[in-house]
Short mmCIF file of C-alpha atoms in Angstrom, two decimals:
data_model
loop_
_atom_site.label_atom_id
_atom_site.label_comp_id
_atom_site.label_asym_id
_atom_site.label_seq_id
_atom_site.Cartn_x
_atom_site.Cartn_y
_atom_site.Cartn_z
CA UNK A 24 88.63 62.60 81.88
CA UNK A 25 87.07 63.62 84.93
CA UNK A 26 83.72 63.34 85.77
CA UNK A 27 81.24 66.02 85.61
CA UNK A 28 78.05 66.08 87.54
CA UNK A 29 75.02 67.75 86.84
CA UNK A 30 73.60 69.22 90.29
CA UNK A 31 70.74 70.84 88.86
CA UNK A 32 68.46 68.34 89.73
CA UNK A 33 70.01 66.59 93.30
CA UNK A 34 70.45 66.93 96.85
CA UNK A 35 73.33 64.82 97.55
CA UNK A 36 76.88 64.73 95.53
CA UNK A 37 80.37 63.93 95.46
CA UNK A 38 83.27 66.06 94.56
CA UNK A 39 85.48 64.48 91.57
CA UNK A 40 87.47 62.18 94.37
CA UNK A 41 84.62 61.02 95.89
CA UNK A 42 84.92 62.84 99.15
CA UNK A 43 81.46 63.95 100.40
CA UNK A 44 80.65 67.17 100.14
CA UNK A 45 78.49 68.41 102.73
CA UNK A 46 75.21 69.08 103.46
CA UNK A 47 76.12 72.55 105.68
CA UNK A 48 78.70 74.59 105.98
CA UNK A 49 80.10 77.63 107.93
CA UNK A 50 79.58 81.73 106.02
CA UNK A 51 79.63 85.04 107.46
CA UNK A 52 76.50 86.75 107.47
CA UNK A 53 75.74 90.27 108.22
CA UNK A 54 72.62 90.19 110.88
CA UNK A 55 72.97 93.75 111.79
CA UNK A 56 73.63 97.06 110.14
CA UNK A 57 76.94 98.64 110.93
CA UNK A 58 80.05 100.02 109.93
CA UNK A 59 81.19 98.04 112.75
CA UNK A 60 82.30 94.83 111.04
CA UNK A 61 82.42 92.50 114.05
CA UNK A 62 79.46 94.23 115.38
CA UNK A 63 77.61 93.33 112.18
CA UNK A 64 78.60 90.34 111.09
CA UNK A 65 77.40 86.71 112.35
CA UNK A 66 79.52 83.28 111.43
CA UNK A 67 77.32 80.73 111.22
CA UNK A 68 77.99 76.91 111.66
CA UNK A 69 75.55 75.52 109.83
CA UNK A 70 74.40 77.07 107.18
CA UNK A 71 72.90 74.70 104.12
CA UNK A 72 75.71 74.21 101.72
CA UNK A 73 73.64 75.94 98.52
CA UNK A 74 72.98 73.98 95.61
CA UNK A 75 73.71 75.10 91.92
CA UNK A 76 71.46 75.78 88.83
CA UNK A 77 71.92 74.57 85.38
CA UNK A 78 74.03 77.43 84.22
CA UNK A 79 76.14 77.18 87.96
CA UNK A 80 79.60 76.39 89.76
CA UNK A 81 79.25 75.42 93.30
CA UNK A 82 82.85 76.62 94.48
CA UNK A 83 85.13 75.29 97.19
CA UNK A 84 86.00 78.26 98.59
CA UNK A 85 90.15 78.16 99.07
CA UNK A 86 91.61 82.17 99.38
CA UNK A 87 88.98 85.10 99.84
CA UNK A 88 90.14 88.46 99.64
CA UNK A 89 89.25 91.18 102.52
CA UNK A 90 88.44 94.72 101.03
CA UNK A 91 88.24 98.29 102.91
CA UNK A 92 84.36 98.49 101.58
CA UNK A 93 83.45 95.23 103.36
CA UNK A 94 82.27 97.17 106.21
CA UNK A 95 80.52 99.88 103.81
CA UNK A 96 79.06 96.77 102.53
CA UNK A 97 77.97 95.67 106.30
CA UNK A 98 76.85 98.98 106.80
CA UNK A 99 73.96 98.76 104.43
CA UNK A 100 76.10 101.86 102.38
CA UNK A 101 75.47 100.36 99.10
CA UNK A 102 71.95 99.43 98.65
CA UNK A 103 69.74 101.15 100.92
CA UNK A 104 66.72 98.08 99.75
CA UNK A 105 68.58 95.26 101.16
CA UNK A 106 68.07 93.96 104.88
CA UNK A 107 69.67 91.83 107.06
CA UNK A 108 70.54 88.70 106.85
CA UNK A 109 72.64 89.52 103.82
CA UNK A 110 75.96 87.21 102.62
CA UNK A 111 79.29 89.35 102.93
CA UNK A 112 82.39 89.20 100.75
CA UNK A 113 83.18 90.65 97.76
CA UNK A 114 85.60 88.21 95.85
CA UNK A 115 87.15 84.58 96.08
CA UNK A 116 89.22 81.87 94.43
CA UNK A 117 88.66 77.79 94.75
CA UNK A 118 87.65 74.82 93.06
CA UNK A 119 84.77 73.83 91.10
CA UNK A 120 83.31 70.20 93.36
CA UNK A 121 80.50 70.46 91.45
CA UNK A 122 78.03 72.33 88.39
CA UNK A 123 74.92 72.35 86.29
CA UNK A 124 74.41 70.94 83.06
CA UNK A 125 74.57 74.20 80.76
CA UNK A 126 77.92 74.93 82.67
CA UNK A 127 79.12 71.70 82.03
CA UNK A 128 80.15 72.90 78.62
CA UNK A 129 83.01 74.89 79.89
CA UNK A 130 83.58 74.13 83.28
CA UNK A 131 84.76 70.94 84.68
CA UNK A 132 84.71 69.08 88.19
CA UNK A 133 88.26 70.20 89.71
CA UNK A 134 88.57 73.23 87.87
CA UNK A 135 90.53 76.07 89.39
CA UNK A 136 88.36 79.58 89.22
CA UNK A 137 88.14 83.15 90.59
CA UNK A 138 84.70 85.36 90.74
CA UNK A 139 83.86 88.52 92.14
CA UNK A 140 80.42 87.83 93.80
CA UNK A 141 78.88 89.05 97.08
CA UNK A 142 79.12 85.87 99.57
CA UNK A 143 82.76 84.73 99.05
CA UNK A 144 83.03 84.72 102.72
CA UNK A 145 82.00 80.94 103.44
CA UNK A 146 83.29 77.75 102.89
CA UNK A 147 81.25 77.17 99.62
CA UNK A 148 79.39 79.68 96.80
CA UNK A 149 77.42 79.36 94.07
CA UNK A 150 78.43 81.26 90.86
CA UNK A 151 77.33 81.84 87.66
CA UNK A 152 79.92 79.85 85.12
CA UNK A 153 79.46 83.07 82.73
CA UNK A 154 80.45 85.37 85.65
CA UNK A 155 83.46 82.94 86.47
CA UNK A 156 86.90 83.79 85.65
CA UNK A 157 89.21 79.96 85.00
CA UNK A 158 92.79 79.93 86.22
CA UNK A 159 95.93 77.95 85.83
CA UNK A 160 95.89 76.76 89.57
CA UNK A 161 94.50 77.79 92.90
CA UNK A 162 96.91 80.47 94.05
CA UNK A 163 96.11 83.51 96.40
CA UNK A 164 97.84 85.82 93.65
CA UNK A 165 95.47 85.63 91.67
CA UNK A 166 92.76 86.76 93.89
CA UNK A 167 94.49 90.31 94.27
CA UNK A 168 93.73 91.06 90.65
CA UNK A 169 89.63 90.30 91.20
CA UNK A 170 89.15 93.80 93.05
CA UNK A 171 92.18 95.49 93.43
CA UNK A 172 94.19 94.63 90.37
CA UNK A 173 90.82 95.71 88.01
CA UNK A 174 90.35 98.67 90.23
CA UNK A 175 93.52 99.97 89.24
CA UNK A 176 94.04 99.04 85.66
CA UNK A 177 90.51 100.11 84.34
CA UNK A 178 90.32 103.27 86.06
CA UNK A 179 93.90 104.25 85.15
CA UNK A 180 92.96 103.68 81.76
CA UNK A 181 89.83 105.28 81.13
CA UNK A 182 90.54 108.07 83.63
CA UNK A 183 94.17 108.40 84.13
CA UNK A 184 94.96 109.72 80.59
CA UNK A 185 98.50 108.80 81.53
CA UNK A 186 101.55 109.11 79.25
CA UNK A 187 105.45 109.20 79.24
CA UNK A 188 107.09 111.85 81.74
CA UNK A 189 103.96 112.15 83.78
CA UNK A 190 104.35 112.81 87.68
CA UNK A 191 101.61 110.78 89.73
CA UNK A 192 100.59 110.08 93.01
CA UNK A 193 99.47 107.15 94.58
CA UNK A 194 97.79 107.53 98.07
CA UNK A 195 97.88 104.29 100.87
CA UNK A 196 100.23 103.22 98.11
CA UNK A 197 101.62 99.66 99.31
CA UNK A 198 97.76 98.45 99.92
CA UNK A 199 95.82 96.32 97.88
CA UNK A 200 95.10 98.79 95.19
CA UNK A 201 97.79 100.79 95.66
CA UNK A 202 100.86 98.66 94.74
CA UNK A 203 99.07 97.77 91.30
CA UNK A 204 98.56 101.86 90.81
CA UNK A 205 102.52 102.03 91.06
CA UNK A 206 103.24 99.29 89.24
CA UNK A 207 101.05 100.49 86.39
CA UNK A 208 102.04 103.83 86.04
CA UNK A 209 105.63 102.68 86.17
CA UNK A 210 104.69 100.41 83.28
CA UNK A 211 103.39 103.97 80.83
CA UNK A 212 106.74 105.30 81.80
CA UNK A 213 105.55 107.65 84.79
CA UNK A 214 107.20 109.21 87.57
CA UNK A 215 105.58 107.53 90.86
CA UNK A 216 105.43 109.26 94.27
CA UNK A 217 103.70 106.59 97.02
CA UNK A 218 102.65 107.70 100.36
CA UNK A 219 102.66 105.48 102.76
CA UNK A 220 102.56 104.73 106.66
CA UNK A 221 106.25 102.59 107.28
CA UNK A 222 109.93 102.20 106.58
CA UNK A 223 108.74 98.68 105.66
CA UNK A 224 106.36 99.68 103.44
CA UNK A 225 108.28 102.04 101.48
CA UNK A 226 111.06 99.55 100.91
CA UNK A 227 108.51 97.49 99.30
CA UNK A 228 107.33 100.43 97.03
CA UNK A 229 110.69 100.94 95.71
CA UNK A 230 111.04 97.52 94.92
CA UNK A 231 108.27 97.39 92.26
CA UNK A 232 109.58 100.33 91.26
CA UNK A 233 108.29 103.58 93.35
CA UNK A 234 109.85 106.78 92.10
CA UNK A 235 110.00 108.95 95.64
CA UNK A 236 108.38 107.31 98.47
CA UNK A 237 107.07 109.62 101.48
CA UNK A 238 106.66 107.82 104.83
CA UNK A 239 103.42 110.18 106.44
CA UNK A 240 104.31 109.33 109.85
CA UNK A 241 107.96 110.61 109.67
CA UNK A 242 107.67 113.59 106.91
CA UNK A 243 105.13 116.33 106.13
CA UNK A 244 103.50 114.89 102.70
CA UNK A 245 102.31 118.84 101.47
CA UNK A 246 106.11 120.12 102.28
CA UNK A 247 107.59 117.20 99.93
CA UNK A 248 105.68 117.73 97.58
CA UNK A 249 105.99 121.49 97.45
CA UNK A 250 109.59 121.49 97.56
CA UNK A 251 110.02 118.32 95.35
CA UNK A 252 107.32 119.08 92.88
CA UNK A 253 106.66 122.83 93.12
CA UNK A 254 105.05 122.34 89.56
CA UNK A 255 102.50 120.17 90.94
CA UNK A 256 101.39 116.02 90.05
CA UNK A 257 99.32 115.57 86.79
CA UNK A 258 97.41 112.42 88.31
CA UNK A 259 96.28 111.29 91.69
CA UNK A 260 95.16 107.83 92.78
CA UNK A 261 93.34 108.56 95.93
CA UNK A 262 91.91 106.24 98.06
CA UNK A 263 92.11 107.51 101.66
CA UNK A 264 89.88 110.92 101.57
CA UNK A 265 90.31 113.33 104.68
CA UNK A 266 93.26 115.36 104.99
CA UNK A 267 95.17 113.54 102.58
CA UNK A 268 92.71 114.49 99.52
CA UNK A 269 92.60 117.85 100.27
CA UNK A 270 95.85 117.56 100.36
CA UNK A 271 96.12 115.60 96.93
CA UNK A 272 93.66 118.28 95.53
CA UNK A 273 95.97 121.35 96.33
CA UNK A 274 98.89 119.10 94.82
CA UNK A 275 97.40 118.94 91.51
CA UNK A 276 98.96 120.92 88.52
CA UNK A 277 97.48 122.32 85.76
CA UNK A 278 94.97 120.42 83.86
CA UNK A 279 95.68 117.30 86.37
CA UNK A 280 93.37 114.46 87.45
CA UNK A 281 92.35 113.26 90.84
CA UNK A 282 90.85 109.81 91.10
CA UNK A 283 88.32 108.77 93.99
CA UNK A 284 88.45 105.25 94.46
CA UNK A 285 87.68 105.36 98.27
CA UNK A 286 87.82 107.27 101.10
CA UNK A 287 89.12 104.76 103.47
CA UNK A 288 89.81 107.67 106.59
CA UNK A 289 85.73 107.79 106.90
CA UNK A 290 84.71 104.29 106.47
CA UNK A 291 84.39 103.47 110.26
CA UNK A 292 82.10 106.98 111.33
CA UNK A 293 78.68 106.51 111.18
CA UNK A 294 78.33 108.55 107.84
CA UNK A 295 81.20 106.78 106.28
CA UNK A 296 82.51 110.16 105.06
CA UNK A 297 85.55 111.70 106.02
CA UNK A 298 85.19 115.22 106.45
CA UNK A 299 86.90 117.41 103.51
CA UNK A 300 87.67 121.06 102.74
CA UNK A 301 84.95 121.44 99.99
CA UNK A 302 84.11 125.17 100.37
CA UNK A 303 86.99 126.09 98.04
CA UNK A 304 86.80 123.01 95.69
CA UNK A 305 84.83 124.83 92.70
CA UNK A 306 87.74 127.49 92.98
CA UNK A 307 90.67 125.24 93.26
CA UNK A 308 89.54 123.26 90.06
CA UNK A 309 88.82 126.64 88.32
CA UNK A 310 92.34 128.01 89.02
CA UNK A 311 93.47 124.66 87.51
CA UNK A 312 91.60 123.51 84.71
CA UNK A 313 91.67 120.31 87.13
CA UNK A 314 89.36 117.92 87.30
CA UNK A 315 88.34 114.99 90.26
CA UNK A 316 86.89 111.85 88.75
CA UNK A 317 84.86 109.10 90.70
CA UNK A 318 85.72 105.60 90.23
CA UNK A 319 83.47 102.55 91.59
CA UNK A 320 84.14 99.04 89.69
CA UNK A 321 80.73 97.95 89.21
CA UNK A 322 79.96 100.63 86.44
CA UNK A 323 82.78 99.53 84.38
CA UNK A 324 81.82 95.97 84.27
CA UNK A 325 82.11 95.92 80.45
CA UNK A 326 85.84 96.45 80.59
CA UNK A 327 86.54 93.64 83.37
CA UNK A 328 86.79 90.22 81.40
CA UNK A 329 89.33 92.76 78.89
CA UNK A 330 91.17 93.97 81.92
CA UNK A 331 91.36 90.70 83.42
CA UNK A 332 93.09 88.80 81.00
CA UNK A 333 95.89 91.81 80.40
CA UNK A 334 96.52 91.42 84.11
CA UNK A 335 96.51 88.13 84.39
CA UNK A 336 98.91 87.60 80.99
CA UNK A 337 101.31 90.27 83.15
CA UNK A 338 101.93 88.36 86.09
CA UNK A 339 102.11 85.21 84.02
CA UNK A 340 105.09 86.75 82.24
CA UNK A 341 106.59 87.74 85.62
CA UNK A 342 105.92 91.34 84.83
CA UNK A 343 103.05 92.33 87.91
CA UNK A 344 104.33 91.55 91.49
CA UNK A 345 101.29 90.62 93.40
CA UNK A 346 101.65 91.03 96.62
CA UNK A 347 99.90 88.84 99.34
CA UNK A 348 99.75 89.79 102.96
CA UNK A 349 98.19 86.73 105.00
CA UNK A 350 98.61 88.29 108.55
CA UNK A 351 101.80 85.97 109.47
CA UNK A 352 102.97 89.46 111.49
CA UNK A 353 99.75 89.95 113.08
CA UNK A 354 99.83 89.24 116.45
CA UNK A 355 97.61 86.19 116.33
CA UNK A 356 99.27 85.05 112.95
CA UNK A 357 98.05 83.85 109.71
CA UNK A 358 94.62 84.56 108.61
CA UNK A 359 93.33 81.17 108.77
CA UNK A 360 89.69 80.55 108.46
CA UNK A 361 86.33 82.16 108.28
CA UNK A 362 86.79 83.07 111.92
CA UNK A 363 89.90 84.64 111.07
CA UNK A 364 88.15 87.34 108.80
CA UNK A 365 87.13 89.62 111.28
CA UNK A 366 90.56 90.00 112.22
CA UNK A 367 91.59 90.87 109.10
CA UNK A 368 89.30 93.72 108.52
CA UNK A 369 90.80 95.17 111.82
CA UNK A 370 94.30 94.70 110.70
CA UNK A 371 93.52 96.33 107.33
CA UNK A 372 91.81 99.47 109.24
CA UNK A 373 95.30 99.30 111.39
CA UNK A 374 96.83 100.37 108.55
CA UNK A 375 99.57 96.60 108.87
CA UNK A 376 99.05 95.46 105.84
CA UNK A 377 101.38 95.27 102.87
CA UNK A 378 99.60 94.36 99.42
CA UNK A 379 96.26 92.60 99.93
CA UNK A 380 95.13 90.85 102.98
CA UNK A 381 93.78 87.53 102.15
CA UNK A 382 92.14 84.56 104.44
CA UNK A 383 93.12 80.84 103.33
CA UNK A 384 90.18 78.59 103.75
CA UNK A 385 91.67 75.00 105.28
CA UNK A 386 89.20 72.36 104.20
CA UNK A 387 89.05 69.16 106.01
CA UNK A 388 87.84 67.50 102.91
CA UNK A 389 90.59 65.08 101.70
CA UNK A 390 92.16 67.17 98.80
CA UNK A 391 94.79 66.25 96.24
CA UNK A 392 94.18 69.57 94.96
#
């Protein structure tokens, strides 16, 4: 019943309530190369609100989600061919205001989506409908399964080769990632071990179900797990790099699995890599039969849409705890905002966070929505 408008062909449009839309908008741009995020990155006032194609959502931007490779990404780290100015953001959730004619077919004005995109940081983005993923509502829970949730699930999966009994370690475990790793494992009857950096935080992990939780600024990680698991853990989720993988590497038992997903410790030095122990690392995996496995999203695209829907079913049924963290113990409060982003990035490199950080985009638009 409600109105759809085809935007392939015109400059000036209403949203489904008839409340203008307008003609520019604020986005975060990166104008500079750095791993420096504020340093990098411009906001802009003004920038033209972009227009979609015939196969296209133009998305009111409502929750964006702040990664730890947003400032790879502003670094130039992943494609050496691009130069600034370049959009930033990785993922978002909003509305659908308007679309073009092809995407008519599935999409409608009003419609609640998520997409994983680069340029969810701004107050509007284009998408692709057939790259869109529709929701039940606009909720900022849904936004941690985009990146993180995926991240976790697919590579799990495919990598983890993880069964009943099976001891495994999840690294920075009550981030983003990291509390769907736990959760996950739980789920194929694993015993979970979560590092992590707070009281706080491990009181979270054991209430989605964390096995042994090791606080890293309060006890020696290596001496718990040599005294607690002297046999060694069959499967690492490692995300921080440094110390704490070769840590997680000399962990391992026999015939078990280290997963890179990051290397967090390095993103802010110039090279982005955290120095490791790598000398002995043909050795160590020898000794083992162990193996270390690379994981980066974008090559396991044809898995997503599958890996989507299972996680999205889960916390539908109340079985996945997503947790949000929107900065309300920051010291400037809630990440409200585009402006807001930068701080966000630096309270995810402060290590505050518990779950995934995400900004709430206010929009003075009048909104029933």
């Amino acid at each position: 019943s409600r109105p759809i408008l085809d935007m392939s062909y015109s400059r000036h449009f209403l949203d489904f309530q008839g409340s203008s839309i307008p003609s520019s908008m604020k986005k975060l741009v990166v104008t500079k190369l750095s791993q420096n995020f504020r340093e990098a990155v411009t906001l802009r006032q003004d920038s033209p609100v972009p227009l979609p194609g015939d196969g296209d959502l133009l998305i009111r931007n409502r929750f964006v989600g702040i990664n730890a490779s947003d400032i790879n990404y502003s670094a130039g780290r992943y494609d050496a061919s691009v130069k600034p100015p370049f959009d930033v953001g990785f993922e978002g959730v909003g509305d659908v205001v308007a679309l073009g004619l092809s995407a008519s077919a599935d999409y409608t004005v009003g419609q609640a989506v998520a997409y994983v995109k680069a340029g969810s940081f701004a107050e509007y983005t284009v998408v692709p409908a057939k790259e869109a993923v529709p929701l039940p509502s606009v909720k900022p829970e849904f936004l941690t399964l985009m990146v993180s949730g995926a991240t976790a699930y697919i590579s799990l999966k495919e990598l983890g080769e993880l069964s009943e009994g099976k001891k495994v370690l999840v690294t920075a475990a009550a981030g983003g990632t990291g509390q769907f790793a736990v959760q996950l494992a739980k789920k194929a009857k694993c015993h979970v071990i979560g590092t992590c950096s707070s009281d706080e935080k491990g009181g979270f992990l054991k209430s989605i179900g964390c096995d042994r939780t090791i606080n890293y600024k309060t006890e020696n990680v290596e001496s718990v797990l040599r005294k607690d698991y002297p046999e060694g853990v069959d499967v690492v989720y490692e995300s921080v790099g440094g110390k704490m993988f070769d840590l997680a590497l000399n962990s391992l038992a026999t015939k078990g699995r280290l997963i890179v997903i990051g290397f967090i410790a390095g993103y802010q030095n110039s090279t982005g890599l955290p120095p490791i122990k790598a000398e002995l690392l043909p050795a160590k995996l020898l000794k083992k039969s162990a193996s270390i496995r690379g994981f980066f999203l974008n090559h396991y695209f044809s898995e997503y849409k599958m890996a989507l829907k299972h996680l999205l079913k889960m916390y539908e049924r109340g079985d996945l705890v997503c947790e949000v963290d929107f900065g309300d113990m920051s010291p400037e409060g809630k990440f409200t905002g585009l402006e807001s982003v930068f701080r966000a990035v630096d309270y995810m490199y402060m290590g505050k966070n518990i779950g995934k950080i995400v900004v709430e985009l206010p929009h003075s638009v009048n909104s029933k929505l």
